[in-house]
Coordinates of C-alpha atoms in Angstrom, one line a residue:
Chain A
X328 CA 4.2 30.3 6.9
X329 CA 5.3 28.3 3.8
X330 CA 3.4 27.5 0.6
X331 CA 3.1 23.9 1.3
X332 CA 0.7 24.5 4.2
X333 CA -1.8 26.9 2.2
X334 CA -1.6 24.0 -0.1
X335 CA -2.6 21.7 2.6
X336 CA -5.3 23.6 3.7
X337 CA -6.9 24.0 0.4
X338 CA -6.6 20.2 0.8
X339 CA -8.7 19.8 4.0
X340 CA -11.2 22.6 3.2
X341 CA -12.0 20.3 -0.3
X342 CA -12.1 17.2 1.6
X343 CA -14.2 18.2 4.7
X344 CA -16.7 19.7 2.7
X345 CA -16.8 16.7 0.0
X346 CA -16.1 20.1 -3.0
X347 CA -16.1 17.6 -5.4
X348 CA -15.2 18.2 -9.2
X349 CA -12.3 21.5 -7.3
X350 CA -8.8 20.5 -6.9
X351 CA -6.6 22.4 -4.5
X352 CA -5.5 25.2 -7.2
X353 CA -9.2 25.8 -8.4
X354 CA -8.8 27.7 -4.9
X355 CA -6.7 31.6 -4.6
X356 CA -5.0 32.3 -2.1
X357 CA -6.8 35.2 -1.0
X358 CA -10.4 34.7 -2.3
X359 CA -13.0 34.6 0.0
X360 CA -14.1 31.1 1.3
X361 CA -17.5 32.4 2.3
X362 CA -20.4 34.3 0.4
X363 CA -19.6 35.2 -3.6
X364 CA -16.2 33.7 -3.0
X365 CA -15.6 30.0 -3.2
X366 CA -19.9 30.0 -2.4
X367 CA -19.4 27.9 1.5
X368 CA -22.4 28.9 3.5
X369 CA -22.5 28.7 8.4
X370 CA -22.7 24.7 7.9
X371 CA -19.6 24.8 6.2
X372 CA -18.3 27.1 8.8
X373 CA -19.3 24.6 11.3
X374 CA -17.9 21.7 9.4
X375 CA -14.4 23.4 9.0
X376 CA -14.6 24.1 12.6
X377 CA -15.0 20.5 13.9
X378 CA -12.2 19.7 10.6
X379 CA -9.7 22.0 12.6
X380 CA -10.4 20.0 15.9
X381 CA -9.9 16.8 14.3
X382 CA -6.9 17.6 12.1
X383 CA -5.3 20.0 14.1
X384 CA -6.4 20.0 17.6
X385 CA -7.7 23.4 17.2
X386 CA -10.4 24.4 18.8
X387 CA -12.2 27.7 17.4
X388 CA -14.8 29.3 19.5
X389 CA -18.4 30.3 18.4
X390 CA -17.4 33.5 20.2
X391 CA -14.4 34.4 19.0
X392 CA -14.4 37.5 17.2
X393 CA -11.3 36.8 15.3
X394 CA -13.3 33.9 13.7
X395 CA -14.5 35.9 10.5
X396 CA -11.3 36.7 10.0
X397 CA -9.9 33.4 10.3
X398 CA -12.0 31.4 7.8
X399 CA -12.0 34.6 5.1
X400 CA -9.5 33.1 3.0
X401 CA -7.3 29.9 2.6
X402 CA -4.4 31.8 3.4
X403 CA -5.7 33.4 6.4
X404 CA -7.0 29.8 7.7
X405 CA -3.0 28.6 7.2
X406 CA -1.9 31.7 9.0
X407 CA -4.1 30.9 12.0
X408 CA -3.1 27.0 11.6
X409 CA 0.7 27.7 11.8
X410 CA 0.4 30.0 14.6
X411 CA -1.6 27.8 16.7
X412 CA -1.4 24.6 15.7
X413 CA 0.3 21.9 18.5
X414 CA 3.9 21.8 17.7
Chain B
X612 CA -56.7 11.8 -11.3
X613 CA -54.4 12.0 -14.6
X614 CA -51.3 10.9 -15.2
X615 CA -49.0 13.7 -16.6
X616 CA -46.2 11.9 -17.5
X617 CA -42.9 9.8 -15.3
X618 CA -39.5 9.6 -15.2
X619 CA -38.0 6.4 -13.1
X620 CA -34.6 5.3 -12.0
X621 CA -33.1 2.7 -10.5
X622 CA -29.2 0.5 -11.6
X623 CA -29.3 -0.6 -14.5
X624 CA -32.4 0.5 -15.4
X625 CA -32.6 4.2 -16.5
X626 CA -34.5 4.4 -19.8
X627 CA -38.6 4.3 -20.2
X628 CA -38.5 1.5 -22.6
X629 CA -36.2 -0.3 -19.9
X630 CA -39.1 0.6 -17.6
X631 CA -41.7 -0.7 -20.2
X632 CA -40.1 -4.2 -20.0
X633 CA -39.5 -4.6 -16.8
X634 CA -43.1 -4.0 -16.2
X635 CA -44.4 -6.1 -19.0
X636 CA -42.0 -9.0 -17.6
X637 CA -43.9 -8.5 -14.8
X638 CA -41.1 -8.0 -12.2
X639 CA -41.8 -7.0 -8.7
X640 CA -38.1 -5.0 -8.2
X641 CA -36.0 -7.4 -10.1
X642 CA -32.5 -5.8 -10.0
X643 CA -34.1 -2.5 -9.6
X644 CA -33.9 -3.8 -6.2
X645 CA -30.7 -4.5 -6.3
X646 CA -28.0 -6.9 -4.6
X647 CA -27.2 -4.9 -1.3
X648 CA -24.6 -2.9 -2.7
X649 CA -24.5 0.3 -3.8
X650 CA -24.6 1.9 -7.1
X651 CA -23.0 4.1 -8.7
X652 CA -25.5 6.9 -8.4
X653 CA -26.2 9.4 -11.3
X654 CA -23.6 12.2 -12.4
X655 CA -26.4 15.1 -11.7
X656 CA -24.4 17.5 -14.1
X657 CA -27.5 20.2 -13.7
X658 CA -27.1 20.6 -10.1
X659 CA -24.6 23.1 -8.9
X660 CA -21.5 21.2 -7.0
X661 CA -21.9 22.9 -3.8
X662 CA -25.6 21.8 -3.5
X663 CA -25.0 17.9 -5.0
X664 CA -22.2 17.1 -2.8
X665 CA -24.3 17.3 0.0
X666 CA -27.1 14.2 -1.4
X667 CA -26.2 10.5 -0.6
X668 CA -27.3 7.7 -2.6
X669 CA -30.9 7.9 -2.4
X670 CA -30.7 11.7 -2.7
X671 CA -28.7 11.5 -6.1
X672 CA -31.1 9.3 -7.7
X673 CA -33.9 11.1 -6.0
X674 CA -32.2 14.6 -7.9
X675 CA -31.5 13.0 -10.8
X676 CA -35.6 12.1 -11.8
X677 CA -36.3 15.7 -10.8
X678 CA -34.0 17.7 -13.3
X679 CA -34.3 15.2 -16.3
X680 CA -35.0 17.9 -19.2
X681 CA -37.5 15.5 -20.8
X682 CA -39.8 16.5 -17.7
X683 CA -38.7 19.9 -17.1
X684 CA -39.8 21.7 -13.4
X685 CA -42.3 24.3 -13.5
X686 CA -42.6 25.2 -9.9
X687 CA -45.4 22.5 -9.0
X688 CA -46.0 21.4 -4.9
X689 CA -43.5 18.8 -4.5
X690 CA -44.3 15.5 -2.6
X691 CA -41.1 13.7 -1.5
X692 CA -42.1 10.1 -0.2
X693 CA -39.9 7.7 1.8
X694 CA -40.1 4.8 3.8
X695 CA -37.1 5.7 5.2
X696 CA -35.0 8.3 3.6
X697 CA -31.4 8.3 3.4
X698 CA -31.0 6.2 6.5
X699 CA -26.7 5.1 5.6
X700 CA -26.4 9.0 6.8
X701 CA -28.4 8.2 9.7
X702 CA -26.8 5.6 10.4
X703 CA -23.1 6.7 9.9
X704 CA -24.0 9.3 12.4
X705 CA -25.3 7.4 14.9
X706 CA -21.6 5.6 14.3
X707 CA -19.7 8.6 14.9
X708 CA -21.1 9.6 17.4
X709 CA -20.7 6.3 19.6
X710 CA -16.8 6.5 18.0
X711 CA -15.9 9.6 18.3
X712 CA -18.7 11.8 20.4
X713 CA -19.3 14.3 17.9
X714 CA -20.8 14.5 14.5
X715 CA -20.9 16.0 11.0
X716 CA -22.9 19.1 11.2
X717 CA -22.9 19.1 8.0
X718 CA -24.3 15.2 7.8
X719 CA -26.6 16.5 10.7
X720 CA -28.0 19.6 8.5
X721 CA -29.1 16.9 5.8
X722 CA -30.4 14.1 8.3
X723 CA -34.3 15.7 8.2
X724 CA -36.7 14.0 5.5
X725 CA -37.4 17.3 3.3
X726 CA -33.7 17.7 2.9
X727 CA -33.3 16.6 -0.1
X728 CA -36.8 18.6 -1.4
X729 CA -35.3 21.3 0.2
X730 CA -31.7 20.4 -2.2
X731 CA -33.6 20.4 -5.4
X732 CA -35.7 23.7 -4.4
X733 CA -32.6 25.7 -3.7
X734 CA -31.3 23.9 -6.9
X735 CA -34.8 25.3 -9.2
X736 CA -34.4 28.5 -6.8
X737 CA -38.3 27.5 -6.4
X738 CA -40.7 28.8 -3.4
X739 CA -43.2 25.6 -4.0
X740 CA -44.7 23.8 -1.7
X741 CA -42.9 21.2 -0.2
X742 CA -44.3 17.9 1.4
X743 CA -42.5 15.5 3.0
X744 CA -43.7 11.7 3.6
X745 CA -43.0 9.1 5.9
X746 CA -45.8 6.5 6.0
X747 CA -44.5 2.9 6.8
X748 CA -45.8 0.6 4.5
X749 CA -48.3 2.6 3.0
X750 CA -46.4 5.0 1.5
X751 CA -47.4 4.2 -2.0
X752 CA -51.0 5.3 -0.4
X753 CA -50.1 8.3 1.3
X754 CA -47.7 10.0 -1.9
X755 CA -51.5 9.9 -3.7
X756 CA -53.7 10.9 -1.3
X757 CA -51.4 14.2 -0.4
X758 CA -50.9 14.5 -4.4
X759 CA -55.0 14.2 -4.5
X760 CA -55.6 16.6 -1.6
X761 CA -53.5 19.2 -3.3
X762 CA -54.5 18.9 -6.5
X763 CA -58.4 19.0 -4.7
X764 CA -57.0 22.6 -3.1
X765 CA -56.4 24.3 -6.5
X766 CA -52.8 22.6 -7.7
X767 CA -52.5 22.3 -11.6
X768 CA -50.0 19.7 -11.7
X769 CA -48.3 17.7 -7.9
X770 CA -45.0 16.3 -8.7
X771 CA -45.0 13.1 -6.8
X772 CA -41.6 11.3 -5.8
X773 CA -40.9 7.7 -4.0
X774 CA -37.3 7.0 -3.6
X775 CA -35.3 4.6 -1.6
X776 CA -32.2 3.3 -0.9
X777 CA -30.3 0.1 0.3
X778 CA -30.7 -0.3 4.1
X779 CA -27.4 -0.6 6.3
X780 CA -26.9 -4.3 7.3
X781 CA -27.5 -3.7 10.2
X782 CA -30.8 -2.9 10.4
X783 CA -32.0 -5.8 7.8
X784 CA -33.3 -7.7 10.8
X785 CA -36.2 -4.7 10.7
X786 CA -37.4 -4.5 7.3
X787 CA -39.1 -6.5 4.5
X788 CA -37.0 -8.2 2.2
X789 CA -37.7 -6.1 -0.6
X790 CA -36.8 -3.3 1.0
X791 CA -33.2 -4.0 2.3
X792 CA -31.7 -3.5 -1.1
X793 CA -33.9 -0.9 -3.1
X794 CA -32.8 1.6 -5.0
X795 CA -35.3 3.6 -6.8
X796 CA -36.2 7.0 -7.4
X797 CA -39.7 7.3 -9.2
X798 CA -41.1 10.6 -10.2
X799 CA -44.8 11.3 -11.4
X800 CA -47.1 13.9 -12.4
X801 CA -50.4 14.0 -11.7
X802 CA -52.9 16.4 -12.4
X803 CA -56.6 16.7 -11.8
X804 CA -58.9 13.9 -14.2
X805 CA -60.8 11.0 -14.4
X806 CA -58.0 8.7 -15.7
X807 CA -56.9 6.9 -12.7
X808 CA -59.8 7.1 -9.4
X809 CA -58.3 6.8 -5.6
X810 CA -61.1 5.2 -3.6
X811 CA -61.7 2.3 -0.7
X812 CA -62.5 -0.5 -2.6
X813 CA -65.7 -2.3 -0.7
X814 CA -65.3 -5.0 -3.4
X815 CA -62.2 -6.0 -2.1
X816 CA -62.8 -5.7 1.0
X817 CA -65.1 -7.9 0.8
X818 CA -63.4 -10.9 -0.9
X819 CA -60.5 -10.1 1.3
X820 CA -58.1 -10.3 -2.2
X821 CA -55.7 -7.2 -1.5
X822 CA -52.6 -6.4 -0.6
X823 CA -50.7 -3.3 0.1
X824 CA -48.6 -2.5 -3.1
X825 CA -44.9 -0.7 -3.6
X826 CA -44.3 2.0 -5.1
X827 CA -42.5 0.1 -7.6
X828 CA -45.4 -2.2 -8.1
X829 CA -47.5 0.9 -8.3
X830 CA -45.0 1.8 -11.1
X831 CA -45.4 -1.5 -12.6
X832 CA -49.3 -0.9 -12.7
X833 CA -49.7 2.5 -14.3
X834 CA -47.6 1.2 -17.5
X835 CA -49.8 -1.5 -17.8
X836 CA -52.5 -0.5 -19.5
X837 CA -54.7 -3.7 -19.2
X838 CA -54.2 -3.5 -15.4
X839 CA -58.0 -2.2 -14.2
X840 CA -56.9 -1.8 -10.5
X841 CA -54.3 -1.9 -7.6
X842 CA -54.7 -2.2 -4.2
X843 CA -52.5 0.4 -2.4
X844 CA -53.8 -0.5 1.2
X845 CA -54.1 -4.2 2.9
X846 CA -55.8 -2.4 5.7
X847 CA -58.4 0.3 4.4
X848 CA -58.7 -1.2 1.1
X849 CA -57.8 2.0 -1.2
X850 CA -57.5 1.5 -4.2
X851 CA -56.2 2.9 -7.6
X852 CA -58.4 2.4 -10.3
X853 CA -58.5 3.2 -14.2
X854 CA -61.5 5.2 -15.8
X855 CA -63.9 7.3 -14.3
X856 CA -65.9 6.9 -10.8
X857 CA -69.1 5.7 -13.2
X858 CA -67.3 3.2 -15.1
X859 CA -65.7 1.8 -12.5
X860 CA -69.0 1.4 -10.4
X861 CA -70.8 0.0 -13.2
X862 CA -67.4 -2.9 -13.0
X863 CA -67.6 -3.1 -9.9
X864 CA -71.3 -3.5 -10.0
X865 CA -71.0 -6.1 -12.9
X866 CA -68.7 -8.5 -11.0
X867 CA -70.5 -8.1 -7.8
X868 CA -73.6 -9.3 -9.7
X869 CA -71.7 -12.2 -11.2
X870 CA -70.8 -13.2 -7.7
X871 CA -74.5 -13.6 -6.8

């Protein structure tokens, strides 16, 4: 999974959630998107979520109990993009 | 009722003494009501980014009058009255979902009335009360009589807030014209007094000489000091009247004698 795509995802998360005043490096890597991290709260989750299915087709279930997992960090979101994403 | 102090905003006109002339000019909106378009709202520095990004046009200018530090928030009950609120989000989702078949949940989290209240409480990290006002035409009417009833239950000091914002084209057809293009937030603090007296006016009624005022125009009144009264209600006839119940009944009684 290259750099440019955790790039782009830092991208969409800032524009979905209108983060204005962050730019995409104001974001790690590996910091957490949720809680004391970046400070997103469950709309945001919900936002990203509807994001995904826009941008990428992706459709994340409520259910899913990978879904923690895939929104805990910019890098994990790109992982879960680039291994699912339509080709 | 007493008048604590008041903080306004609206383009172009942001400062007191901007306030002062415009109601000394005796403007009923001027370009406080704006030309349709929307302006650029206020920068709201004091509000953390994650919270701000989340208030439209009307909620900006609306957050703005509460966190000026010349009128700094003490945890007072909060009414929050709108005609209509921030009806572009309203719209836009109505939009999107006709377009696409699915919404914003996070424009759908923020399309309730108290949302922005709720914003600026988060914001204070404040457990106040929190009142939220929709009242049609009367609104200017309602905001006092809630701010009365509370400070009546025991409240120090009621923060009262109008705010508005330009309507979406689309729905001009529906509204008054000085309502399609307003942009105003207006904050005020009342506390309990015998500056200003809320009361049906009989008078009035009588002589059928009343109309229902704006909160702008109510504005407009309370920094004219010569101004004895406004009518706030075209229907019941309440009015908003300087000096105490006795000296306004003794007025009232004087001109009602002349009128014999």
């Amino acid at each position: 999974m290259s750099d440019n795509l955790i790039q782009e995802i830092k991208a969409f998360i800032i524009e979905s959630l209108d983060l204005e005043d962050l730019a995409p490096e104001d974001i790690e890597d590996d910091a957490p998107l949720f809680g004391d991290g970046l400070g997103l709260d469950s709309i945001d989750s919900l936002e990203l979520g509807v994001g995904l299915q826009k941008r990428y087709s992706l459709k994340i279930s409520a259910e899913n109990e990978e879904t923690r997992k895939i929104f805990s960090s910019a890098r994990a979101l790109a992982d879960y993009v680039a291994a699912h994403r339509a080709l | 009722m007493n008048l604590q102090g008041w903080v306004a905003w609206a383009p172009g006109r942001e400062t007191p003494e901007a306030w002062r002339r415009w109601a000394l000019a005796g403007e009923e909106g001027g370009d406080a009501a704006g030309s349709g378009a929307l302006a650029a709202p206020p920068p709201l520095k004091s509000i953390p980014p994650l919270l701000r990004r989340r208030a439209d046009a009307m909620g900006r200018a609306a957050l703005h009058v509460l966190t000026r530090p010349e009128m700094p928030y003490g945890g007072q009950p909060l009414v929050l009255c709108s005609r209509l609120g921030e009806f572009r989000r309203s719209f836009e989702l109505q939009a999107e979902m006709a377009r696409e078949g699915r919404v914003s949940p996070q424009q759908f989290s923020m399309a309730v009335h108290n949302a922005i209240g709720g914003l600026f409480m988060m914001a204070e990290k404040a457990h106040a009360p929190l009142t939220a006002l929709a009242a049609g035409a009367e609104g200017s009417l309602a905001g006092l009589q809630e701010s009365a009833i509370q400070l009546a239950d025991g409240a120090k000091v009621v923060w009262l807030l109008y705010c508005a914002e330009p309507l979406p084209e689309q729905y001009h057809f529906f509204a008054a014209p000085d309502e399609r293009a307003s942009h105003f937030a207006l904050l005020f603090a009342w506390s309990a007094g015998d500056e200003f007296q809320l009361a049906p006016d009989a008078h009035s009624v009588q002589n059928g000489a009343s109309r229902t005022a704006s909160p702008l125009e109510l504005l407009s009144f309370l920094l004219c000091p010569e101004r004895d009264s406004i009518c706030l209600s075209a229907r019941g006839n309440w009015t908003l009247r300087r000096g105490t119940l006795r000296r306004g009944t003794l007025r009232r009684a004087a001109r009602a004698g002349a009128g014999l």
